[in-house]
């Protein structure tokens, strides 16, 4: 007795498998993204990272899920996962200075609002936050905040589907070089934003050994921001 | 004027490098050489663009990895001067450990290796293949080696660090398994200019690494000359010097392109409107992009008076401040650094200028910015000139050039800006001097010129031990040298932390335990102050 339901989903699965093979024929993009995720994981293992890690763990899981979906040609879900990654990772940083909100979030009594995370006055990329944790960046932080908002807005367009962002043909599980490039561009911006936010919040609280752990990767990626590069170079262990 | 020029390669985002790249004939040739299988030693003064071209080569190899399968591995030995030890193997192992970590990182980025730990194991239900423990062990050894300078006596367990052959075997295995043609290693900031022993060890490693699957390239400063017993420059690598010759026809155009890459609209306009003034700045920079950008930043709207002031300000003072600052960091070199400045400022520059003045007055078209040093000149003088090369104040030309009476010697070119800065108005007379340069004319300094270092100064010999002494002197200094509050200072003194070295060696928790009212934050600030005091003296 045939089971059409099973056949249908196995067909989708087979389409995804074909897409995975095509997407990873040149695996460098995935390799670089995987390396970026590992770099963020290294931050979460540092001693300064406390209970807020619960949100960061979910965030990193979403990043890997996003990679899996993008390999399989499921671009819209992959973009949704990426937006959740961005939201949850900034939330974890927000929680590190707002334990009450963390407890309420864990208990399910409070939601995360993106607008709160990137609020110009009190968010994790605000002047107030930066003045408290990494004052040398308090003037530049506005441009990083704007970049984070832009990335989020770009992702939201796909998540809400409120714009003709994807053609019907692009909704099928099929490899598309253009959509894959678009996803990795968003991934690049999102991970860079998270790395900047992590540096602003935690860099000055790290001991020498911790700085050594994250130094090379952080410097390679956001070393163009002179105050961050210089702080790492002066303090990365003896 | 843009808010701020970016003077260093590190100031660019990795993805900006390609757009900033000005691919002149020489640049293309160097990038092609760096990407090719034969090893290259890329030599250039500070700011000539070594790091930038290495990054371009690395980027291009990544872009073509899918088709060419050449894996770029980039690493910088910026902190090598921190490695001080009596154990001759230690620096060697430190380099190898760093190389292994960098190789692993590139392999991960290429996608041939996949991380096995969290969060990659979650979706896979824990079934991701484990990576070999030896690689993780290597990562931790790097920091152990970096720590080792504090206590050179401490023996380090290095049984797990593979020797060169093991590294080569591993790379070969990985290459054949994954269809990778070869690994192209780029050593940026390869070796410390004042550590001859490390230079020897580095070049030995450089040579030993050579295999069909590994090729090495390194960026070095001109003063690096200790190649060690095994490495032969002509056989084991191609040496390429970054020299942008001011007399080539496209020189100005190329320098303009470099400037325009970072210029905003108003600066672009000023450059177009004041082409000749820009040319004087470009000639003055003597082919050094960083110097061009620095002087451009000081030259306001590029009117003649702006350019003249910028040239006088930078080449009479700024460039020398940078050179003299080396003496603060490298006490043992002070005598050579000071001599070099004196020799140029009091002898070479005035003599060259008066020669040019005379020629121009007599209507002769050939000017000079070149001088010649007899091959038997004292080593101390040659060493002083090497240090001037490091800062980019002189450029060493060919050896074996005949002077008067057919004597042999070496030709050096002066930084043109230093010469033009002596003009009353460089913007108005600079162009004539720059365009009439002839290398056939030079000022000669024989084997026993009275301007050479005195006998006493010549006897100063820098050894590895002395370089360690430099560090020890810094560690022995009182904590009053540190940027501390009065409270932090008195607390430290009371608890017996009197020297920078003692604070540096103390762990943070010790400070928290032993000092009243000192918690994590204050302990950190105290440690930061000690760290930056030492690094300032070492990272030059």
XYZ file of C-alpha atoms in Angstrom:
778
model
C 0.000 0.000 0.000
C 1.545 3.237 -1.040
C 1.723 6.128 1.330
C 1.493 9.321 -0.760
C 2.251 11.464 2.259
C 5.550 9.727 2.856
C 6.371 9.864 -0.850
C 5.682 13.574 -0.965
C 8.004 14.369 1.898
C 10.665 11.977 0.657
C 10.504 13.791 -2.664
C 11.139 17.085 -0.852
C 13.945 15.400 1.021
C 15.441 14.220 -2.234
C 15.234 17.745 -3.695
C 17.033 19.005 -0.599
C 19.743 16.387 -0.947
C 20.372 17.472 -4.519
C 20.549 21.069 -3.369
C 23.019 20.169 -0.593
C 25.340 18.519 -3.092
C 25.207 21.546 -5.392
C 25.516 24.113 -2.585
C 28.575 22.463 -1.076
C 30.399 21.649 -4.318
C 32.686 24.538 -3.309
C 32.381 24.370 0.479
C 34.463 27.480 1.371
C 31.458 29.653 2.087
C 30.108 27.103 4.494
C 33.609 26.633 5.901
C 33.972 30.338 6.589
C 30.532 30.529 8.150
C 31.261 27.473 10.312
C 34.496 29.113 11.424
C 32.557 32.291 12.321
C 30.180 30.267 14.470
C 33.101 28.575 16.202
C 34.566 32.001 16.952
C 31.344 33.016 18.654
C 31.269 29.729 20.563
C 34.737 30.592 21.905
C 33.275 33.761 23.458
C 30.497 31.844 25.201
C 33.048 29.624 26.910
C 34.736 32.555 28.616
C 34.277 32.959 32.347
C 32.530 36.330 32.014
C 29.686 34.723 30.141
C 27.022 33.919 32.731
C 23.439 32.681 32.728
C 22.677 34.756 29.636
C 24.411 31.958 27.761
C 21.061 30.211 27.584
C 19.963 32.726 24.927
C 23.318 32.596 23.127
C 23.138 28.792 22.913
C 19.787 29.009 21.190
C 21.165 31.702 18.919
C 24.104 29.564 17.822
C 21.794 26.631 17.240
C 19.739 28.824 14.945
C 22.874 29.770 13.034
C 23.709 26.105 12.382
C 20.074 25.400 11.512
C 20.199 28.301 9.070
C 23.265 26.793 7.410
C 21.524 23.455 7.091
C 18.444 25.055 5.555
C 20.431 27.169 3.137
C 22.372 24.099 1.982
C 19.082 22.311 1.373
C 17.675 25.176 -0.700
C 15.101 26.289 1.915
C 16.025 29.950 1.644
C 13.116 31.676 3.347
C 13.271 29.433 6.465
C 17.057 29.896 6.414
C 16.595 33.668 6.555
C 14.101 33.284 9.400
C 16.639 31.231 11.348
C 19.273 33.875 10.700
C 17.050 36.648 12.014
C 16.375 34.631 15.136
C 20.116 34.125 15.547
C 20.692 37.884 15.406
C 17.860 38.585 17.819
C 18.790 35.931 20.375
C 22.483 36.711 20.407
C 21.936 40.418 20.981
C 19.331 39.470 23.603
C 21.915 37.398 25.470
C 24.211 40.421 25.570
C 21.311 42.597 26.696
C 20.505 40.090 29.451
C 24.081 40.139 30.707
C 23.367 43.604 32.058
C 19.660 43.019 32.793
C 19.315 39.904 34.937
C 15.718 40.680 35.886
C 14.663 40.691 32.236
C 16.586 37.456 31.710
C 14.737 35.734 34.546
C 11.402 36.950 33.175
C 12.306 35.788 29.689
C 13.376 32.340 30.928
C 10.151 32.050 32.893
C 8.181 32.892 29.781
C 6.772 36.072 31.239
C 8.456 38.459 28.894
C 9.239 38.539 25.179
C 12.285 39.927 23.478
C 11.652 43.025 21.415
C 14.131 43.892 18.724
C 13.454 47.604 19.185
C 14.538 47.282 22.813
C 17.768 45.503 21.873
C 18.889 48.193 19.445
C 17.319 51.141 21.242
C 19.505 54.196 20.652
C 19.376 55.139 24.332
C 19.488 51.839 26.195
C 20.182 48.997 23.719
C 23.334 46.926 23.423
C 24.608 49.186 20.652
C 23.696 52.468 22.348
C 25.970 55.280 23.444
C 24.983 54.701 27.062
C 25.895 51.022 26.927
C 29.141 51.728 25.109
C 30.142 54.543 27.453
C 29.766 52.116 30.327
C 31.582 49.132 28.823
C 33.874 50.344 26.025
C 33.917 54.165 26.025
C 36.452 54.475 23.188
C 33.723 53.341 20.782
C 30.900 55.547 22.050
C 31.096 57.898 19.077
C 31.316 55.209 16.399
C 28.657 52.977 17.921
C 25.827 54.803 16.120
C 27.015 53.529 12.752
C 27.195 49.926 14.019
C 23.711 50.292 15.444
C 22.439 51.526 12.064
C 24.133 48.566 10.358
C 22.465 46.108 12.758
C 19.051 47.659 12.083
C 19.651 47.494 8.343
C 20.555 43.798 8.504
C 17.514 43.037 10.622
C 15.208 44.973 8.334
C 16.600 43.164 5.295
C 15.930 39.795 6.949
C 12.477 40.809 8.153
C 11.317 41.472 4.624
C 11.728 37.783 3.876
C 10.461 36.572 7.223
C 7.181 38.431 6.959
C 6.842 37.756 3.265
C 5.205 41.164 3.078
C 7.008 42.039 -0.100
C 7.587 40.145 -3.292
C 10.924 39.094 -1.879
C 10.936 35.601 -3.290
C 9.340 34.392 -6.505
C 7.184 31.279 -6.245
C 9.810 29.262 -8.098
C 12.338 30.320 -5.483
C 10.191 28.844 -2.752
C 10.831 25.321 -4.036
C 13.672 23.368 -2.506
C 16.158 24.020 -5.254
C 19.702 25.351 -5.260
C 20.051 28.996 -6.325
C 23.499 30.599 -6.469
C 22.025 34.098 -6.089
C 19.869 33.315 -3.085
C 22.725 31.487 -1.426
C 25.010 34.499 -1.935
C 22.316 36.767 -0.531
C 21.957 34.573 2.558
C 25.717 34.470 3.213
C 25.940 38.262 2.831
C 23.289 38.621 5.527
C 25.067 36.006 7.643
C 28.300 37.965 7.354
C 26.657 41.214 8.495
C 24.786 39.512 11.328
C 27.834 37.724 12.763
C 29.898 40.886 12.491
C 27.256 42.816 14.437
C 27.235 40.146 17.149
C 31.022 40.147 17.368
C 31.077 43.934 17.743
C 28.368 43.825 20.408
C 30.246 41.085 22.295
C 33.472 43.091 22.156
C 31.801 46.272 23.366
C 30.132 44.484 26.258
C 32.806 42.034 27.419
C 36.262 42.819 26.032
C 37.290 44.994 28.964
C 36.121 42.419 31.476
C 38.271 39.629 30.045
C 41.455 38.477 31.732
C 44.625 38.050 29.694
C 44.133 34.361 29.015
C 40.576 34.934 27.813
C 41.727 37.673 25.475
C 44.337 35.313 24.043
C 41.572 32.809 23.294
C 39.535 35.188 21.164
C 42.310 37.531 19.996
C 43.278 36.194 16.576
C 39.777 35.577 15.270
C 38.324 38.819 16.613
C 41.246 40.819 15.284
C 40.954 39.220 11.836
C 37.272 39.947 11.620
C 36.755 43.359 13.271
C 40.343 44.520 13.728
C 39.545 47.352 11.332
C 37.908 49.037 14.335
C 41.078 50.572 15.747
C 40.086 50.828 19.449
C 39.171 47.125 19.516
C 42.324 46.079 17.655
C 44.557 48.178 19.881
C 42.951 46.941 23.086
C 43.462 43.334 22.001
C 47.076 43.951 20.963
C 47.942 45.627 24.242
C 46.273 43.105 26.489
C 46.355 39.696 24.839
C 48.248 37.892 27.474
C 51.834 38.102 28.460
C 39.086 65.785 3.586
C 37.904 62.328 4.731
C 37.348 61.976 8.480
C 40.405 59.852 8.776
C 42.782 58.172 6.357
C 43.459 54.524 6.837
C 47.210 54.182 7.059
C 47.533 50.509 7.903
C 46.277 47.333 6.242
C 44.580 46.345 9.514
C 42.359 49.420 9.300
C 40.487 47.921 6.363
C 37.708 45.390 6.618
C 38.841 42.144 4.975
C 36.267 42.704 2.222
C 37.558 46.229 1.506
C 41.042 45.085 0.560
C 40.151 44.283 -3.028
C 38.645 47.730 -3.685
C 41.635 49.528 -2.230
C 44.102 47.566 -4.319
C 45.933 49.679 -6.898
C 47.349 47.137 -9.295
C 50.361 48.695 -10.921
C 52.847 46.593 -12.857
C 54.970 45.955 -9.789
C 52.013 45.121 -7.558
C 50.663 42.631 -10.071
C 54.064 41.031 -10.373
C 54.458 40.724 -6.584
C 50.969 39.301 -6.071
C 51.587 36.776 -8.848
C 54.909 35.790 -7.263
C 53.295 35.394 -3.852
C 50.639 33.113 -5.304
C 53.121 31.019 -7.301
C 54.691 27.814 -5.930
C 58.196 29.213 -5.434
C 59.010 30.812 -2.065
C 59.236 34.612 -1.892
C 60.859 36.958 0.604
C 59.115 40.299 0.244
C 61.222 43.132 1.540
C 60.168 46.714 2.202
C 60.381 49.562 4.707
C 57.526 50.403 7.028
C 54.453 51.519 5.115
C 55.471 50.321 1.649
C 52.550 47.894 1.452
C 53.978 44.459 2.288
C 51.059 43.412 4.480
C 48.597 44.802 1.988
C 49.976 42.818 -0.953
C 50.101 39.659 1.154
C 46.434 40.156 2.017
C 45.621 40.668 -1.667
C 47.420 37.442 -2.605
C 45.652 35.589 0.214
C 42.266 36.934 -0.889
C 42.840 36.022 -4.524
C 43.819 32.484 -3.528
C 40.614 32.179 -1.509
C 38.595 33.458 -4.463
C 40.127 30.891 -6.775
C 40.274 28.057 -4.237
C 37.383 26.187 -5.825
C 39.250 25.867 -9.121
C 42.951 26.097 -8.195
C 42.857 24.343 -4.816
C 45.731 26.308 -3.314
C 45.004 26.853 0.381
C 46.261 30.179 1.795
C 47.482 30.184 5.403
C 48.162 33.613 6.900
C 50.014 34.236 10.135
C 51.751 37.134 11.785
C 54.719 36.844 14.137
C 54.103 40.308 15.545
C 54.606 39.117 19.092
C 57.731 37.058 18.525
C 59.886 39.535 20.447
C 58.119 38.359 23.592
C 59.722 34.959 23.297
C 62.857 34.980 25.416
C 64.447 31.725 26.386
C 67.728 29.966 26.804
C 66.203 26.927 25.195
C 67.190 27.186 21.532
C 64.279 25.013 20.455
C 61.629 27.077 22.098
C 61.212 29.772 19.463
C 61.285 27.098 16.780
C 58.440 25.234 18.470
C 56.515 28.434 19.083
C 56.624 29.152 15.340
C 55.538 25.614 14.504
C 52.678 25.745 16.958
C 51.430 28.992 15.445
C 51.766 27.535 11.971
C 49.715 24.473 12.897
C 46.941 26.584 14.404
C 46.822 28.835 11.342
C 46.767 25.839 9.007
C 43.926 24.279 10.957
C 42.006 27.537 10.760
C 42.389 27.733 6.984
C 41.333 24.117 6.613
C 38.191 24.875 8.604
C 37.513 27.970 6.487
C 37.924 25.945 3.321
C 35.141 23.663 4.447
C 37.168 20.454 4.186
C 37.216 20.085 7.963
C 34.057 20.551 9.997
C 33.889 21.541 13.651
C 32.794 18.618 15.778
C 31.826 20.393 18.970
C 28.754 22.332 20.028
C 26.591 23.630 18.339
C 27.382 21.494 15.292
C 26.793 18.280 17.216
C 23.279 19.282 18.305
C 21.428 18.903 15.000
C 23.537 15.879 14.150
C 22.626 14.169 17.407
C 26.255 14.130 18.508
C 27.504 12.233 15.499
C 30.085 14.619 14.086
C 33.526 13.073 13.513
C 35.962 14.160 16.217
C 39.014 16.137 15.149
C 42.378 14.854 16.324
C 43.252 15.894 19.876
C 46.786 16.811 18.831
C 45.504 19.907 17.055
C 43.677 21.161 20.124
C 46.776 20.489 22.174
C 48.796 22.632 19.770
C 46.448 25.549 20.266
C 47.042 25.551 23.994
C 50.792 25.241 23.494
C 50.860 28.511 21.599
C 49.759 30.437 24.656
C 52.116 28.423 26.843
C 54.968 29.548 24.624
C 53.732 33.108 24.635
C 53.716 32.988 28.402
C 57.188 31.550 28.528
C 59.132 34.782 28.214
C 58.215 35.631 31.772
C 60.114 32.653 32.993
C 62.653 31.441 30.467
C 63.942 28.892 32.965
C 60.693 26.950 33.032
C 60.883 23.777 31.024
C 58.043 23.354 28.582
C 56.671 19.999 27.709
C 56.819 19.871 23.964
C 56.621 16.194 23.256
C 53.369 16.714 21.452
C 54.585 19.447 19.129
C 55.379 17.794 15.844
C 58.689 18.588 14.203
C 58.830 20.104 10.738
C 58.634 16.738 9.042
C 55.477 15.770 10.928
C 53.865 19.023 9.867
C 54.835 18.404 6.250
C 53.589 14.819 6.406
C 50.268 15.951 7.843
C 49.836 18.610 5.172
C 50.683 16.110 2.448
C 48.112 13.668 3.803
C 45.446 16.353 4.011
C 46.250 17.626 0.504
C 46.017 14.210 -1.106
C 42.846 13.335 0.786
C 41.000 16.516 -0.137
C 42.475 17.222 -3.575
C 44.309 20.341 -2.403
C 47.239 21.256 -4.647
C 49.383 22.868 -1.967
C 49.332 25.095 1.104
C 50.645 28.642 0.554
C 51.913 30.032 3.849
C 52.211 33.810 4.297
C 54.343 34.961 7.208
C 53.512 38.594 7.811
C 55.744 40.528 10.230
C 57.877 37.441 9.849
C 60.668 38.237 12.220
C 61.753 40.880 14.567
C 64.328 43.161 13.051
C 66.445 43.351 16.208
C 66.474 39.649 16.999
C 69.172 38.112 14.797
C 68.935 34.747 16.542
C 65.219 34.565 15.740
C 65.941 35.584 12.173
C 68.312 32.647 11.794
C 65.789 30.229 13.267
C 62.993 31.589 11.139
C 64.868 31.208 7.880
C 65.948 27.701 8.805
C 62.300 26.801 9.357
C 61.337 28.601 6.155
C 63.731 26.424 4.220
C 62.871 23.187 6.019
C 59.176 23.656 5.320
C 59.676 23.545 1.590
C 57.906 20.593 -0.018
C 55.706 19.960 -3.045
C 52.728 20.599 -0.743
C 53.946 23.613 1.233
C 55.379 26.850 -0.048
C 56.320 29.742 2.204
C 56.383 33.466 1.666
C 57.509 36.069 4.159
C 57.364 39.840 4.534
C 60.510 41.293 6.096
C 62.079 44.673 6.777
C 65.199 45.685 4.867
C 67.509 45.385 7.891
C 66.891 41.655 8.195
C 70.108 40.001 7.206
C 70.730 37.012 9.473
C 69.677 34.121 7.329
C 71.382 31.401 9.348
C 73.592 28.530 8.280
C 71.139 26.625 6.070
C 69.142 29.199 4.196
C 70.671 30.498 0.988
C 68.886 33.500 -0.348
C 69.525 32.796 -3.990
C 68.557 29.117 -3.821
C 65.845 28.959 -1.226
C 63.676 31.927 -2.148
C 63.202 34.774 -4.543
C 63.830 38.075 -2.812
C 61.620 40.847 -4.064
C 61.947 44.392 -2.815
C 59.019 46.771 -2.959
C 60.464 49.789 -4.677
C 58.239 52.308 -6.413
C 60.742 54.160 -8.533
C 59.899 57.872 -8.686
C 61.424 58.128 -12.151
C 59.022 55.705 -13.856
C 56.451 57.281 -16.159
C 53.370 56.080 -14.284
C 54.684 56.815 -10.785
C 52.596 59.928 -10.117
C 49.506 58.368 -11.645
C 49.809 55.344 -9.392
C 50.285 57.394 -6.254
C 47.309 59.522 -7.255
C 45.202 56.395 -7.611
C 46.191 55.269 -4.107
C 45.189 58.666 -2.712
C 41.927 58.833 -4.657
C 40.844 55.439 -3.288
C 40.463 57.026 0.122
C 39.626 60.592 -0.881
C 36.211 62.179 -0.402
C 34.745 64.496 -3.036
C 36.381 67.692 -1.817
C 39.811 66.105 -1.565
C 39.411 64.642 -5.060
C 38.661 68.127 -6.303
C 41.676 69.574 -4.529
C 43.935 66.905 -5.995
C 42.638 67.615 -9.500
C 42.908 71.364 -9.063
C 46.442 71.233 -7.646
C 48.009 68.496 -9.731
C 51.549 69.865 -9.472
C 51.350 70.314 -5.729
C 50.078 66.760 -5.385
C 52.985 65.577 -7.529
C 55.464 67.214 -5.138
C 53.842 65.341 -2.235
C 53.930 62.106 -4.234
C 57.604 62.510 -5.164
C 58.418 63.337 -1.556
C 56.819 60.115 -0.343
C 59.447 58.236 -2.392
C 57.074 55.406 -3.218
C 55.749 54.865 0.305
C 51.903 54.922 0.335
C 51.598 55.331 4.099
C 53.874 58.380 4.066
C 51.941 59.836 1.126
C 48.648 59.514 3.014
C 50.148 60.915 6.217
C 51.446 64.033 4.454
C 48.272 64.356 2.403
C 46.301 64.410 5.651
C 48.455 67.325 6.801
C 48.276 69.238 3.522
C 44.815 70.774 3.927
C 43.471 72.035 0.608
C 46.720 71.303 -1.234
C 47.559 74.923 -1.981
C 51.274 75.570 -2.461
C 51.673 76.925 1.051
C 49.781 73.908 2.514
C 51.997 71.436 0.677
C 55.223 73.243 1.583
C 54.236 73.324 5.252
C 53.205 69.665 5.232
C 56.525 68.616 3.672
C 58.599 70.682 6.080
C 56.560 69.500 9.059
C 56.711 65.805 8.254
C 60.169 65.365 6.726
C 62.046 67.746 9.004
C 60.388 66.514 12.195
C 57.730 63.780 11.923
C 59.759 61.116 10.131
C 62.704 61.702 12.468
C 60.540 61.454 15.548
C 59.509 58.015 14.343
C 63.142 57.048 13.769
C 64.369 58.376 17.105
C 61.494 56.619 18.879
C 63.229 53.345 17.991
C 65.992 54.307 20.391
C 63.513 54.437 23.251
C 62.398 50.918 22.507
C 65.728 49.390 21.632
C 68.228 50.884 24.021
C 71.092 48.862 22.615
C 70.541 50.403 19.186
C 70.509 53.996 20.366
C 74.049 54.780 19.297
C 73.384 53.637 15.722
C 69.999 55.322 15.540
C 71.380 58.644 16.738
C 74.390 58.377 14.474
C 72.193 57.737 11.426
C 70.145 60.836 12.071
C 73.211 62.968 12.673
C 74.925 61.639 9.548
C 71.949 62.418 7.354
C 70.964 65.748 8.865
C 74.438 67.209 9.306
C 76.317 65.694 6.392
C 74.451 63.895 3.616
C 71.404 66.122 3.241
C 73.252 69.492 3.323
C 75.930 68.226 0.912
C 73.326 66.877 -1.485
C 71.316 70.067 -1.315
C 74.299 72.310 -2.008
C 75.276 70.089 -4.935
C 71.772 70.445 -6.408
C 71.681 74.199 -5.748
C 74.964 74.604 -7.600
C 73.839 72.541 -10.586
C 70.498 74.322 -10.912
C 72.250 77.677 -10.641
C 74.636 76.651 -13.376
C 71.728 75.550 -15.557
C 72.700 71.858 -15.464
C 69.716 69.586 -15.636
C 70.944 66.691 -13.490
C 70.071 66.669 -9.789
C 70.815 63.990 -7.200
C 69.293 62.345 -4.155
C 71.802 59.512 -4.113
C 74.945 58.863 -2.072
C 77.576 56.202 -2.129
C 79.294 54.400 0.741
C 82.639 52.667 0.291
C 82.470 48.922 0.783
C 85.094 49.114 3.514
C 83.164 51.656 5.564
C 82.851 50.563 9.227
C 80.153 47.995 9.965
C 78.675 50.379 12.523
C 77.930 52.894 9.758
C 76.350 50.226 7.582
C 74.252 49.116 10.524
C 73.141 52.718 11.105
C 72.105 52.905 7.466
C 70.152 49.653 7.793
C 68.123 51.233 10.591
C 67.427 54.229 8.360
C 66.190 51.804 5.742
C 63.786 50.278 8.256
C 62.079 53.655 8.766
C 62.244 54.377 5.025
C 64.567 57.377 5.272
C 67.095 55.814 2.905
C 66.780 53.063 0.372
C 69.687 50.751 -0.276
C 70.489 50.419 -3.964
C 72.935 48.154 -5.715
C 76.195 46.900 -4.219
C 79.337 46.883 -6.324
C 78.914 50.345 -7.834
C 82.139 52.020 -8.859
C 82.904 55.422 -7.399
C 85.837 57.654 -8.257
C 89.214 55.884 -8.615
C 87.186 52.755 -9.480
C 86.626 51.913 -5.808
C 83.611 49.681 -5.088
C 80.738 50.665 -2.858
C 76.968 50.710 -2.294
C 74.541 53.261 -3.587
C 71.806 54.594 -1.295
C 68.869 56.784 -2.267
C 67.647 59.456 0.106
C 63.991 59.828 0.856
C 63.195 62.670 -1.492
C 60.890 64.379 0.994
C 63.777 64.781 3.457
C 65.758 66.533 0.748
C 62.899 68.715 -0.521
C 62.001 69.742 3.043
C 65.240 71.769 3.098
C 63.961 73.984 0.286
C 62.493 77.336 1.387
C 59.339 76.499 -0.583
C 59.259 72.800 -1.528
C 56.034 73.190 -3.514
C 57.636 75.627 -5.937
C 61.113 74.113 -6.410
C 60.411 70.448 -5.604
C 59.131 69.425 -8.984
C 62.199 70.656 -10.855
C 64.526 68.749 -8.533
C 62.419 65.593 -8.659
C 62.092 65.537 -12.419
C 65.814 66.089 -13.086
C 67.092 63.292 -10.825
C 69.934 61.226 -12.170
C 71.384 58.211 -10.408
C 74.703 58.810 -12.133
C 75.346 61.706 -9.788
C 76.061 60.849 -6.182
C 77.894 62.142 -3.162
C 80.683 59.770 -2.160
C 81.755 58.704 1.326
C 85.051 56.827 1.361
C 86.235 54.059 3.681
C 87.362 56.411 6.436
C 85.060 59.370 6.292
C 85.212 61.519 9.423
C 81.411 61.472 9.657
C 81.347 57.729 10.459
C 80.744 56.504 14.041
C 83.647 56.861 16.477
C 85.674 53.812 17.505
C 83.951 53.686 20.882
C 80.550 53.569 19.269
C 81.656 50.929 16.827
C 82.441 48.540 19.670
C 78.830 48.294 20.706
C 77.759 44.816 19.776
C 74.201 43.739 20.221
C 73.696 40.155 21.204
C 70.656 38.119 21.925
C 71.507 38.363 25.615
C 71.490 42.106 25.470
C 68.128 42.137 23.848
C 66.926 40.099 26.820
C 68.600 42.672 29.052
C 66.489 45.360 27.446
C 63.423 43.528 28.555
C 64.853 42.867 32.002
C 65.628 46.550 32.448
C 62.035 47.346 31.679
C 60.768 44.735 34.109
C 63.020 46.051 36.870
C 61.664 49.590 36.638
C 59.629 50.986 39.510
C 55.857 50.904 39.307
C 55.935 54.688 39.551
C 56.420 54.500 35.749
C 52.970 53.013 35.399
C 49.733 54.837 34.775
C 48.209 54.157 38.227
C 46.088 56.125 40.672
C 47.724 57.202 43.923
C 45.622 54.639 45.787
C 46.613 51.782 43.477
C 50.248 52.834 43.652
C 50.429 52.951 47.468
C 48.481 49.691 47.857
C 50.881 47.926 45.522
C 53.944 49.304 47.294
C 52.586 48.270 50.689
C 51.971 44.746 49.446
C 55.511 44.534 48.065
C 54.815 44.880 44.339
C 57.511 47.415 43.703
C 58.583 46.697 40.128
C 56.769 46.381 36.812
C 58.016 42.803 36.568
C 56.476 41.831 39.916
C 53.101 43.249 38.916
C 53.349 41.554 35.548
C 54.040 38.178 37.117
C 51.271 38.488 39.713
C 47.997 36.821 38.838
C 44.875 38.892 39.199
C 43.509 36.805 42.062
C 46.719 37.380 43.976
C 46.224 41.120 43.712
C 42.618 40.761 44.834
C 43.676 38.662 47.829
C 46.635 40.719 48.907
C 45.431 44.265 48.339
C 42.686 45.903 50.386
C 39.751 47.327 48.441
C 40.956 45.815 45.215
C 38.401 43.706 43.397
C 38.295 42.313 39.886
C 38.094 45.673 38.150
C 40.923 47.359 39.995
C 43.087 44.258 39.681
C 42.475 44.333 35.943
C 43.389 47.999 35.647
C 46.601 47.440 37.538
C 47.499 44.476 35.328
C 46.619 46.430 32.195
C 48.920 49.238 33.217
C 51.811 46.806 33.695
C 51.094 44.998 30.433
C 50.984 48.093 28.312
C 54.190 49.377 29.880
C 56.067 46.315 28.651
C 54.378 45.981 25.285
C 55.079 49.588 24.479
C 58.752 48.790 24.715
C 58.619 45.596 22.771
C 56.226 45.749 19.884
C 58.027 48.640 18.167
